[in-house]
XYZ file of C-alpha atoms in Angstrom:
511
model
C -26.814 -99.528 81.286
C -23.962 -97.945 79.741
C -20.396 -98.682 81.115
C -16.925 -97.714 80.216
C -13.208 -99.551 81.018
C -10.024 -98.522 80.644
C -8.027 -101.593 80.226
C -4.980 -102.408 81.526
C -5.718 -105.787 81.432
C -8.546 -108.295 79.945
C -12.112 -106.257 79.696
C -13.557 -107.055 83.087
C -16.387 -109.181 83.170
C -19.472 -109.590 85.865
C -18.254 -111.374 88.260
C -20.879 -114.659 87.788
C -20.035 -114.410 84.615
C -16.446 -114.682 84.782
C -16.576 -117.370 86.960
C -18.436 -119.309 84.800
C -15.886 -118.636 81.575
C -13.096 -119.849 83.725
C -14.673 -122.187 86.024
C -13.298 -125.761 86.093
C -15.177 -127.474 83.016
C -13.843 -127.003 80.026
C -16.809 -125.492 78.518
C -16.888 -121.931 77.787
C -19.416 -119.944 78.108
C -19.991 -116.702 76.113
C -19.669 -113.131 77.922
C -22.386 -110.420 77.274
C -19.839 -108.386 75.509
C -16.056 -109.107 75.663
C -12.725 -107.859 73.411
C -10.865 -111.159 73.055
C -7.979 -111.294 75.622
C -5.450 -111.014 73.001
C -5.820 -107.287 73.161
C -5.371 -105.128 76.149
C -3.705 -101.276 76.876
C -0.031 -101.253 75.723
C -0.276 -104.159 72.980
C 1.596 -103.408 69.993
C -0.155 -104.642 66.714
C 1.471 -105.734 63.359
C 2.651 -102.850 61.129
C 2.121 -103.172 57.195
C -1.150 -105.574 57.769
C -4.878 -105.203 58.128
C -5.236 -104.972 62.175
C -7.997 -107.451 62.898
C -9.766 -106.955 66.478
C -12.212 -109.575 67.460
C -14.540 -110.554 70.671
C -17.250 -111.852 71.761
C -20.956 -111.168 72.396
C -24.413 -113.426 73.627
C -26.160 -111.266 71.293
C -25.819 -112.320 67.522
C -27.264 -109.569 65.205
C -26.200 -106.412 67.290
C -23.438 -104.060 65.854
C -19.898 -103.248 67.110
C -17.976 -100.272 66.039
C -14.511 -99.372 66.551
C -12.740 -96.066 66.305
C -8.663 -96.331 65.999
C -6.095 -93.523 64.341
C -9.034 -91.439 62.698
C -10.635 -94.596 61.513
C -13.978 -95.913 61.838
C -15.143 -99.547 61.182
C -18.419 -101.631 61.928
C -19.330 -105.227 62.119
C -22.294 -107.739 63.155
C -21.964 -110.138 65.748
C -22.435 -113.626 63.872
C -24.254 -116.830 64.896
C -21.024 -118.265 66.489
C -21.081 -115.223 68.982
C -18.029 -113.378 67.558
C -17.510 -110.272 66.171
C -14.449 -108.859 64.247
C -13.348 -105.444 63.366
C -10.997 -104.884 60.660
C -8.942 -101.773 60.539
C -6.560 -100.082 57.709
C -2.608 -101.632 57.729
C -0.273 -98.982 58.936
C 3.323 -98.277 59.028
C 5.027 -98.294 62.534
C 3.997 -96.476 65.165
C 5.809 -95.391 68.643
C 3.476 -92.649 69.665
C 1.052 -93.802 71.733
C -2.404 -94.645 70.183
C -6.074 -94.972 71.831
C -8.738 -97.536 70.634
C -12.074 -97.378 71.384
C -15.125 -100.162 70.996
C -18.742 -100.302 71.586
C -21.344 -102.266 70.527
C -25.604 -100.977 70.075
C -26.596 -101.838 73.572
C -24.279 -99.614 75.213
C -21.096 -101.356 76.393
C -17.560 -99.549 75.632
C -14.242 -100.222 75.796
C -11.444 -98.377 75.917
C -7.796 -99.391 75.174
C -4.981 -97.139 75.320
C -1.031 -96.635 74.994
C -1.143 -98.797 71.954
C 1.602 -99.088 69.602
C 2.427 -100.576 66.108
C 5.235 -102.670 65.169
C 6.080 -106.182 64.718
C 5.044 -109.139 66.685
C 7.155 -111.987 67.689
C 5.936 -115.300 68.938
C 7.766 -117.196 71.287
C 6.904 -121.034 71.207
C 8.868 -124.277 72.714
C 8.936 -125.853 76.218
C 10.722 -124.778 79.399
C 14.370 -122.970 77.784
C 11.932 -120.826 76.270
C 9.371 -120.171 79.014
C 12.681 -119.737 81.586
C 11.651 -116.380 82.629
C 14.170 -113.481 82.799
C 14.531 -113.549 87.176
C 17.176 -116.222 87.111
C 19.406 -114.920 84.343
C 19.512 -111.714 86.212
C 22.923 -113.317 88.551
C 24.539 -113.383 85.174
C 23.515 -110.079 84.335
C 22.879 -107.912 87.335
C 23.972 -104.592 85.814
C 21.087 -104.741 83.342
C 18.481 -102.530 83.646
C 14.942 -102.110 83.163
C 12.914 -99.075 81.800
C 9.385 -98.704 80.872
C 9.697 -96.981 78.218
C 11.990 -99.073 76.386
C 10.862 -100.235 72.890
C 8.633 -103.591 73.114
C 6.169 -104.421 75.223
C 5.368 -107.992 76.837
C 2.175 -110.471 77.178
C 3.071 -113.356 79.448
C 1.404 -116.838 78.921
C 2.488 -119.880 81.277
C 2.514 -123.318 81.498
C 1.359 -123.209 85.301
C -1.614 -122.124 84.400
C -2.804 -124.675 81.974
C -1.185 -127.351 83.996
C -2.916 -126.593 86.846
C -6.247 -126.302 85.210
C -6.415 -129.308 82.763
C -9.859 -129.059 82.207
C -9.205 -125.929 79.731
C -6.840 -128.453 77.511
C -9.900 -130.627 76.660
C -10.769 -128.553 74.188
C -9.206 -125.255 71.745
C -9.969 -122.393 74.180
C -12.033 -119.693 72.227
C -10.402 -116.400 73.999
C -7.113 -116.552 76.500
C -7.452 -118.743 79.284
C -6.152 -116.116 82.236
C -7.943 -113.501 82.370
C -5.338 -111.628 84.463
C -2.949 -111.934 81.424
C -2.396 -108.626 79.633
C -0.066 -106.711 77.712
C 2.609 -105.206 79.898
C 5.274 -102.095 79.486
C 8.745 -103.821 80.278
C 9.024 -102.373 83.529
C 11.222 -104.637 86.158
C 7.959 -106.702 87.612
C 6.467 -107.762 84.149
C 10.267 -108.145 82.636
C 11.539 -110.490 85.035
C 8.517 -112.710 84.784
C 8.823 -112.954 80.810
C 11.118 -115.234 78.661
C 14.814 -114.470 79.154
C 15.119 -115.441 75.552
C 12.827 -113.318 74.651
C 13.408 -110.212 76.603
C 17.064 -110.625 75.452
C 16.157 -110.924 71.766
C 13.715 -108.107 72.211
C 15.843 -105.435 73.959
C 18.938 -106.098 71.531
C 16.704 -105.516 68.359
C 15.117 -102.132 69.676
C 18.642 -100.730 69.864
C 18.931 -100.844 66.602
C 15.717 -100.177 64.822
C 12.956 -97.351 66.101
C 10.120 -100.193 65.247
C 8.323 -101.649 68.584
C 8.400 -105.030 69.006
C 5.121 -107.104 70.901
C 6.614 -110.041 72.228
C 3.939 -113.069 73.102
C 5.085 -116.008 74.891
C 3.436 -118.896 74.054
C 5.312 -121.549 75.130
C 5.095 -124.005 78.038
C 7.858 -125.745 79.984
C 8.099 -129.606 79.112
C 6.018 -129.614 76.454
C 5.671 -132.409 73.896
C 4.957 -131.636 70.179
C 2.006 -133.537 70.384
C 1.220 -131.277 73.379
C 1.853 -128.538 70.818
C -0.308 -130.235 68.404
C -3.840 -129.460 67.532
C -5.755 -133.044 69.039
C -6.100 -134.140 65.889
C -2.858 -133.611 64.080
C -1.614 -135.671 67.478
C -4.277 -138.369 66.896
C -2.938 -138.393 63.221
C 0.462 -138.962 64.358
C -0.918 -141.738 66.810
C -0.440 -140.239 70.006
C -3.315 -140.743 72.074
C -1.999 -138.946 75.396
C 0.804 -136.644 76.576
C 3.181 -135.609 78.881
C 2.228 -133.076 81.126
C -1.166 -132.173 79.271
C -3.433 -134.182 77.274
C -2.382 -134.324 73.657
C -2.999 -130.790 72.268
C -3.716 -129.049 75.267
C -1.040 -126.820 75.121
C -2.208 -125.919 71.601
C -6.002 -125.769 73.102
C -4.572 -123.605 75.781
C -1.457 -121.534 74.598
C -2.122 -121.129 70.830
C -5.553 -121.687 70.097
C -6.594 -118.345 71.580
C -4.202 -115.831 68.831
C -5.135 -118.013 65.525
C -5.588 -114.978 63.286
C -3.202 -112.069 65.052
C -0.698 -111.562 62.270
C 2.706 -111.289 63.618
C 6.559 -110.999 62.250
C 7.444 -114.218 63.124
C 8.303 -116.924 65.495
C 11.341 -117.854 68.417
C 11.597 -121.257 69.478
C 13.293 -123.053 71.760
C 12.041 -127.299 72.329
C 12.971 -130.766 71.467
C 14.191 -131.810 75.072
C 10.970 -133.867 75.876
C 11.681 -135.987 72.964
C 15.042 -136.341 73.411
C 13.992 -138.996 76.527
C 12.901 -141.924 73.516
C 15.064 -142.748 70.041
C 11.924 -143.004 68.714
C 10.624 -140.012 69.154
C 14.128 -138.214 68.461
C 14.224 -140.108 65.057
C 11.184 -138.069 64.045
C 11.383 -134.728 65.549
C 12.675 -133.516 62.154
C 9.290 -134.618 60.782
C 6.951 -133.408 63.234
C 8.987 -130.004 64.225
C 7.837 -129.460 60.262
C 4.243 -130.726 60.409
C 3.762 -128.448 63.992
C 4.837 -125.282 61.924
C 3.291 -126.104 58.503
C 0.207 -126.317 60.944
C 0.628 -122.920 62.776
C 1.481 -121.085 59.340
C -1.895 -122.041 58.108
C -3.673 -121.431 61.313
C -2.538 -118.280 61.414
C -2.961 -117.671 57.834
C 0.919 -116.794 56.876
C 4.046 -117.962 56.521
C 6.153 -116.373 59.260
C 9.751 -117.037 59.574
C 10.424 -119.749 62.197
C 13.827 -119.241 64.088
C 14.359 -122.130 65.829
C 17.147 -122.915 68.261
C 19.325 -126.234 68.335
C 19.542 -127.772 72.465
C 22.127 -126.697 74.134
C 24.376 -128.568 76.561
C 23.077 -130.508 79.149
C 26.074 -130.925 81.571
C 26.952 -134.829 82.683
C 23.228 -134.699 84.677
C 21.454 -134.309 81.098
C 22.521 -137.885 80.328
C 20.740 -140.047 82.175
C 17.479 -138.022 81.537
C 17.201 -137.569 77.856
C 19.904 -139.883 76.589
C 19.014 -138.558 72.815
C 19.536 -135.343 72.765
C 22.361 -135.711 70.028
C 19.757 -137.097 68.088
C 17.684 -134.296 68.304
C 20.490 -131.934 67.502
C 21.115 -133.625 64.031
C 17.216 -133.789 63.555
C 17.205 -129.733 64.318
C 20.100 -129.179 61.710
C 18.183 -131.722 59.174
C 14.760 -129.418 59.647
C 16.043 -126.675 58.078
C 15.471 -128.239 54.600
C 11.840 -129.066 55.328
C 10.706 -125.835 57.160
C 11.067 -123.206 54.369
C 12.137 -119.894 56.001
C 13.509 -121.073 58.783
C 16.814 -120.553 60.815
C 18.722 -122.344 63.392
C 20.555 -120.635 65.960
C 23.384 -122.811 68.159
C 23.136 -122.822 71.612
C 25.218 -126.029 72.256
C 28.673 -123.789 74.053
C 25.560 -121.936 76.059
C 24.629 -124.924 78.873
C 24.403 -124.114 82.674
C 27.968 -123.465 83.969
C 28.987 -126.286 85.929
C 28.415 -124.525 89.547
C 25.096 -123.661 88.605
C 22.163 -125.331 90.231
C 20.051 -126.433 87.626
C 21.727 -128.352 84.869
C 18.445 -128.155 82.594
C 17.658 -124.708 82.142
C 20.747 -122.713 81.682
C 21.107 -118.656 82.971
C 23.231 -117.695 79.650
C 19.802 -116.431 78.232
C 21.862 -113.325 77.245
C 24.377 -114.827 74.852
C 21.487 -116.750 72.905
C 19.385 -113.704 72.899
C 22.110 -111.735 71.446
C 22.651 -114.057 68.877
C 18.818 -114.790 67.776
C 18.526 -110.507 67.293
C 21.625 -110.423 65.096
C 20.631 -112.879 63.236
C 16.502 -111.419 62.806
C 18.456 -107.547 62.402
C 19.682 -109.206 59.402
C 16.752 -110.760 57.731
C 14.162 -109.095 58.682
C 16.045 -105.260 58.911
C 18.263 -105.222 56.378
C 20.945 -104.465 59.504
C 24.336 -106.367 58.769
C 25.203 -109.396 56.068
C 22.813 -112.725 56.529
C 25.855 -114.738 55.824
C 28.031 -113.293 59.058
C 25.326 -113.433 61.342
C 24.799 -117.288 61.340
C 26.525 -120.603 62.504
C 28.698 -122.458 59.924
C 26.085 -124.891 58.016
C 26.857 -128.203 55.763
C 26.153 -127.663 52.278
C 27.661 -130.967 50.942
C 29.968 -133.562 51.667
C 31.840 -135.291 49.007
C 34.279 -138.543 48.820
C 37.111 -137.684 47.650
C 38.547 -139.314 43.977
C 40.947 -142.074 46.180
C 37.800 -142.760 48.736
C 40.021 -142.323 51.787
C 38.569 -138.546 52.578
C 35.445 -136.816 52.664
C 35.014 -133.008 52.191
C 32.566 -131.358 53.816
C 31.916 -127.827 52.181
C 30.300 -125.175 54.388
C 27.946 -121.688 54.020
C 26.756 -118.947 56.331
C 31.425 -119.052 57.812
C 32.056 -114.894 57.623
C 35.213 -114.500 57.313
C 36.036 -118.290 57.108
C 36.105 -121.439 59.442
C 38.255 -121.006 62.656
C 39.078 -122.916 65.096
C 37.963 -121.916 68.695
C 40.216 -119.382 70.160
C 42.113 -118.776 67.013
C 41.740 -116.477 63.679
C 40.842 -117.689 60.407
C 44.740 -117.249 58.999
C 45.840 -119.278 61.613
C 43.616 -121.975 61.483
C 43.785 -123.053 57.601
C 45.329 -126.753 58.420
C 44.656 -126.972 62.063
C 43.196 -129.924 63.332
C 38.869 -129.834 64.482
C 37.461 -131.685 66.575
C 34.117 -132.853 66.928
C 33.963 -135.371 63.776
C 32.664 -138.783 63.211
C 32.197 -140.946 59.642
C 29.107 -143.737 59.649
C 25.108 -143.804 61.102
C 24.420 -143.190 64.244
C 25.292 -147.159 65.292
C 28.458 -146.781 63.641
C 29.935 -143.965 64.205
C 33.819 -143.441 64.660
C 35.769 -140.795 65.621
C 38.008 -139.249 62.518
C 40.963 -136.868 61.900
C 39.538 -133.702 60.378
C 41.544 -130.229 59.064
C 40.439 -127.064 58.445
C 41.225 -127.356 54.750
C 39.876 -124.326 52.867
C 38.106 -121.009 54.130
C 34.653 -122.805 53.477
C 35.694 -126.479 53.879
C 36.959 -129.092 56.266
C 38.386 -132.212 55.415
C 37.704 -135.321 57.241
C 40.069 -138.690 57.019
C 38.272 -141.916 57.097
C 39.219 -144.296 59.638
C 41.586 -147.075 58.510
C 39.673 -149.686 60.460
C 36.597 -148.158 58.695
C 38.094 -148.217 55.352
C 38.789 -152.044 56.204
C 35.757 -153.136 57.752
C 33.857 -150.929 54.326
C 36.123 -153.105 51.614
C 35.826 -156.283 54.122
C 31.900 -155.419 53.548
C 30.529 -153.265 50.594
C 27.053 -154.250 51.329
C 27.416 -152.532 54.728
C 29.877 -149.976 53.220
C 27.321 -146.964 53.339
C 26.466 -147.383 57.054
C 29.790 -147.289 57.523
C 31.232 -144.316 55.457
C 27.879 -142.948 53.977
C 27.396 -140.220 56.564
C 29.303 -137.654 58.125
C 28.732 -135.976 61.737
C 29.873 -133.108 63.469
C 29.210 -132.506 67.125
C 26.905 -135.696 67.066
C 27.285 -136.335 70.837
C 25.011 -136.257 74.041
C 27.867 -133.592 75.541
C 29.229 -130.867 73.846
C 32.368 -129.121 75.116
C 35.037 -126.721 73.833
C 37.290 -129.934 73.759
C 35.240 -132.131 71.678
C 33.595 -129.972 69.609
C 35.593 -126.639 68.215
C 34.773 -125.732 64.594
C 33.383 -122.378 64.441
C 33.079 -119.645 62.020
C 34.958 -116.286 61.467
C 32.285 -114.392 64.002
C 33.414 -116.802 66.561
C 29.734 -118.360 66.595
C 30.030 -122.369 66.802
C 29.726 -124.447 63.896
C 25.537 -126.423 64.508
C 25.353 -130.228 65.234
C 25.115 -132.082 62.296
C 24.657 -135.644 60.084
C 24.879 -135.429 56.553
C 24.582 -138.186 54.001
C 28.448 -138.288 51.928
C 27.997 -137.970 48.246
C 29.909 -141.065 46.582
């Protein structure tokens, strides 16, 4: 019997059948005819690329055809029950499109108010999955319209959490089937990632190209919750946190491998900043979890990542690393190609606010993240003004009582906090430290040059250094900036000539 939908939501199933697709076991069983989950009414799909549509039918053999801008395209179901339809790359599109999709034994569906752009991915653990309700005390003037630019699909970690028998295994379609694609009116806004929503509704001021924003994240994951199983098992983790190992990735990810998108927010490390082991390598596996994602999704999308923020005097005594991850953060950067690090250490929860771990200033960090993507990806404003100061190098200098630490990415040079960059060549920063991490002493540093800071040795380091050369490069061999479990104003206050903070850093010194 023929049927059509209009979907404003996942393609309905019969209700046995979804039941059984959802039911507590974590095997899935195929639909009689389905269109993945991935696409609903109001999506936005990726301008400038072949738009792939897939599903799923119990009938391999029959044909599905798909109609879409003037466009007509067929394809076979295949032994593993899925079907995909490939149409024609497009530019951007803001009018309002209609896509329709049958198969030979009479099912159609019909999708509609569907718009091309560029998709964003938003991936990380709790900061990131923060939706936008709370943030709205620190903005309550903002407000919310339909029709604005971007459109949402909300994924959380509830869900998953609360049905662990879906992280067993990678989930073949998405694991809600009340999650959709959503216009940005108030309800579905202030249930999606502040972050995001932020970062979404800044960009769309400035360019006419909708944005499809896809959270993906899940609050307190682990990387090796982020993991496919058996990159986790690899890395010899054998269990997780919240999830099994890779059940976020089973859950979360698994379901989009093959959407092409723009490319990727990110927000996590705090789960790993509880163990020094697990800080020490977070450099290590941050790269392997998005060499990993790249290839699953079959291109290398940039990966704007964001360095931990502040986690008040509470923070502390929960994840006593989190400096560690900071300087692991700042060290990724040379071993995720195409990535970016955005500084969120001056954004932690103010101090009368009730949750020290997940800070309201969603705004500022949003703000930030969108000028620096107007830049790179829209050609809107200078790359090099639109960052945080970064380390380059760090010399000794010729009498070995100084190292200078030359920085990119400044605008109009370094500053310190609260002044202008005239006024600050000379003026003392504070923030640095010479030696590892289990040797690390405080040290007088100057604004020096536009680009460069220079930091003064300790005395008793210089001592203890000739007392013991062997030990000399543990001692003097690195140099750290904001390499501390708090970060305030009055310990940390290098920052460049946009006013945006200077990141966290550890940097080996060049003898």
């Amino acid at each position: 019997m023929e049927h059509t939908e209009v979907m404003d939501n996942t393609p309905a199933l019969p209700t046995e059948e979804k039941t059984t697709a959802t039911a507590t076991t974590s095997a899935w069983v195929c639909p009689d005819f389905k269109i993945s989950g991935v696409f609903s009414s109001h999506m936005v799909l990726q301008r400038e690329k072949p738009i792939k549509i897939w599903g799923f039918s119990d009938t391999p053999g029959s044909r599905v055809a798909g109609a879409f801008m003037g466009e007509t395209v067929t394809a076979t179901v295949g032994d593993d029950n899925r079907w995909t339809l490939t149409f024609s790359s497009h530019l951007y599109e803001c009018e309002p499109q209609i896509m329709v999709i049958s198969d030979d034994r009479g099912h159609t569906v019909t999708l509609e108010d569907i718009l091309i752009g560029d998709v964003w991915l938003i991936g990380g653990q709790s900061n990131a999955e923060l939706n936008l309700s709370p943030c709205m005390a620190l903005t309550p003037s903002m407000d919310f319209y339909e029709g604005d630019n971007f459109r949402l699909f909300t994924q959380t970690q509830a869900y998953p959490y609360t049905h662990q028998e879906l992280c067993a295994t990678p989930q073949p379609d998405i694991i809600n089937p009340d999650w959709c694609w959503k216009r940005p009116d108030r309800e579905a806004s202030l249930t999606f990632s502040a972050m995001g929503w932020y970062f979404a509704h800044e960009v769309t001021k400035h360019i006419g190209i909708p944005l499809g924003m896809v959270m993906m994240a899940a609050g307190g994951a682990c990387v090796r919750e982020l993991l496919p199983v058996e990159l986790a098992h690899g890395e010899g983790y054998f269990f997780g946190a919240n999830v099994q190992e890779g059940g976020y990735y089973n859950t979360l990810i698994h379901p989009w491998l093959g959407l092409p998108c723009k490319a990727m927010l990110f927000f996590q490390g705090e789960s790993e900043g509880g163990s020094r082991e697990l800080a020490e390598k977070y450099a290590y596996e941050l790269a392997l979890l998005v060499a990993d994602e790249r290839a699953r999704f079959g291109q290398d999308f940039p990966f704007y990542n964001v360095q931990l923020s502040d986690y008040r005097n509470e923070g502390t005594q929960f994840f006593p690393w989190h400096d560690i991850i900071r300087v692991q953060q700042h060290k990724a950067l040379s071993l995720i190609p195409g990535s970016t690090l955005t500084v969120d250490m001056d954004l932690g929860a103010p101090e009368d606010w009730p949750d020290w771990a997940h800070s309201p200033r969603k705004l500022e960090l949003g703000e930030r993240l969108a000028l620096l993507a107007l830049a790179k990806e829209y050609g809107i404003g200078r790359e090099t003004e639109c960052g945080s100061p970064r380390p380059v190098m760090a010399s000794l200098s010729n009498d070995r009582t100084k190292i200078v630490v030359e920085f990119t990415d400044i605008s109009a040079g370094l500053i310190v906090s609260g002044h202008n960059p005239a006024d600050s060549y000379g003026m003392e920063v504070q923030g640095f430290t010479v030696g590892d991490y289990d040797h690390r002493t405080p040290a007088h540093a100057t604004i020096t040059s536009r680009h460069s800071v220079t930091v003064d040795i300790p005395e008793e380091v210089l001592a203890a250094a000739e007392a013991d050369p062997d030990n000399a490069k543990a001692l003097m061999g690195q140099v750290n900036y904001a390499f501390s479990l708090r970060i305030t104003p009055e310990n940390a206050d290098l920052r460049g000539g946009n006013n945006l903070p200077a990141m966290a850093f550890s940097i080996d010194v060049k003898f």
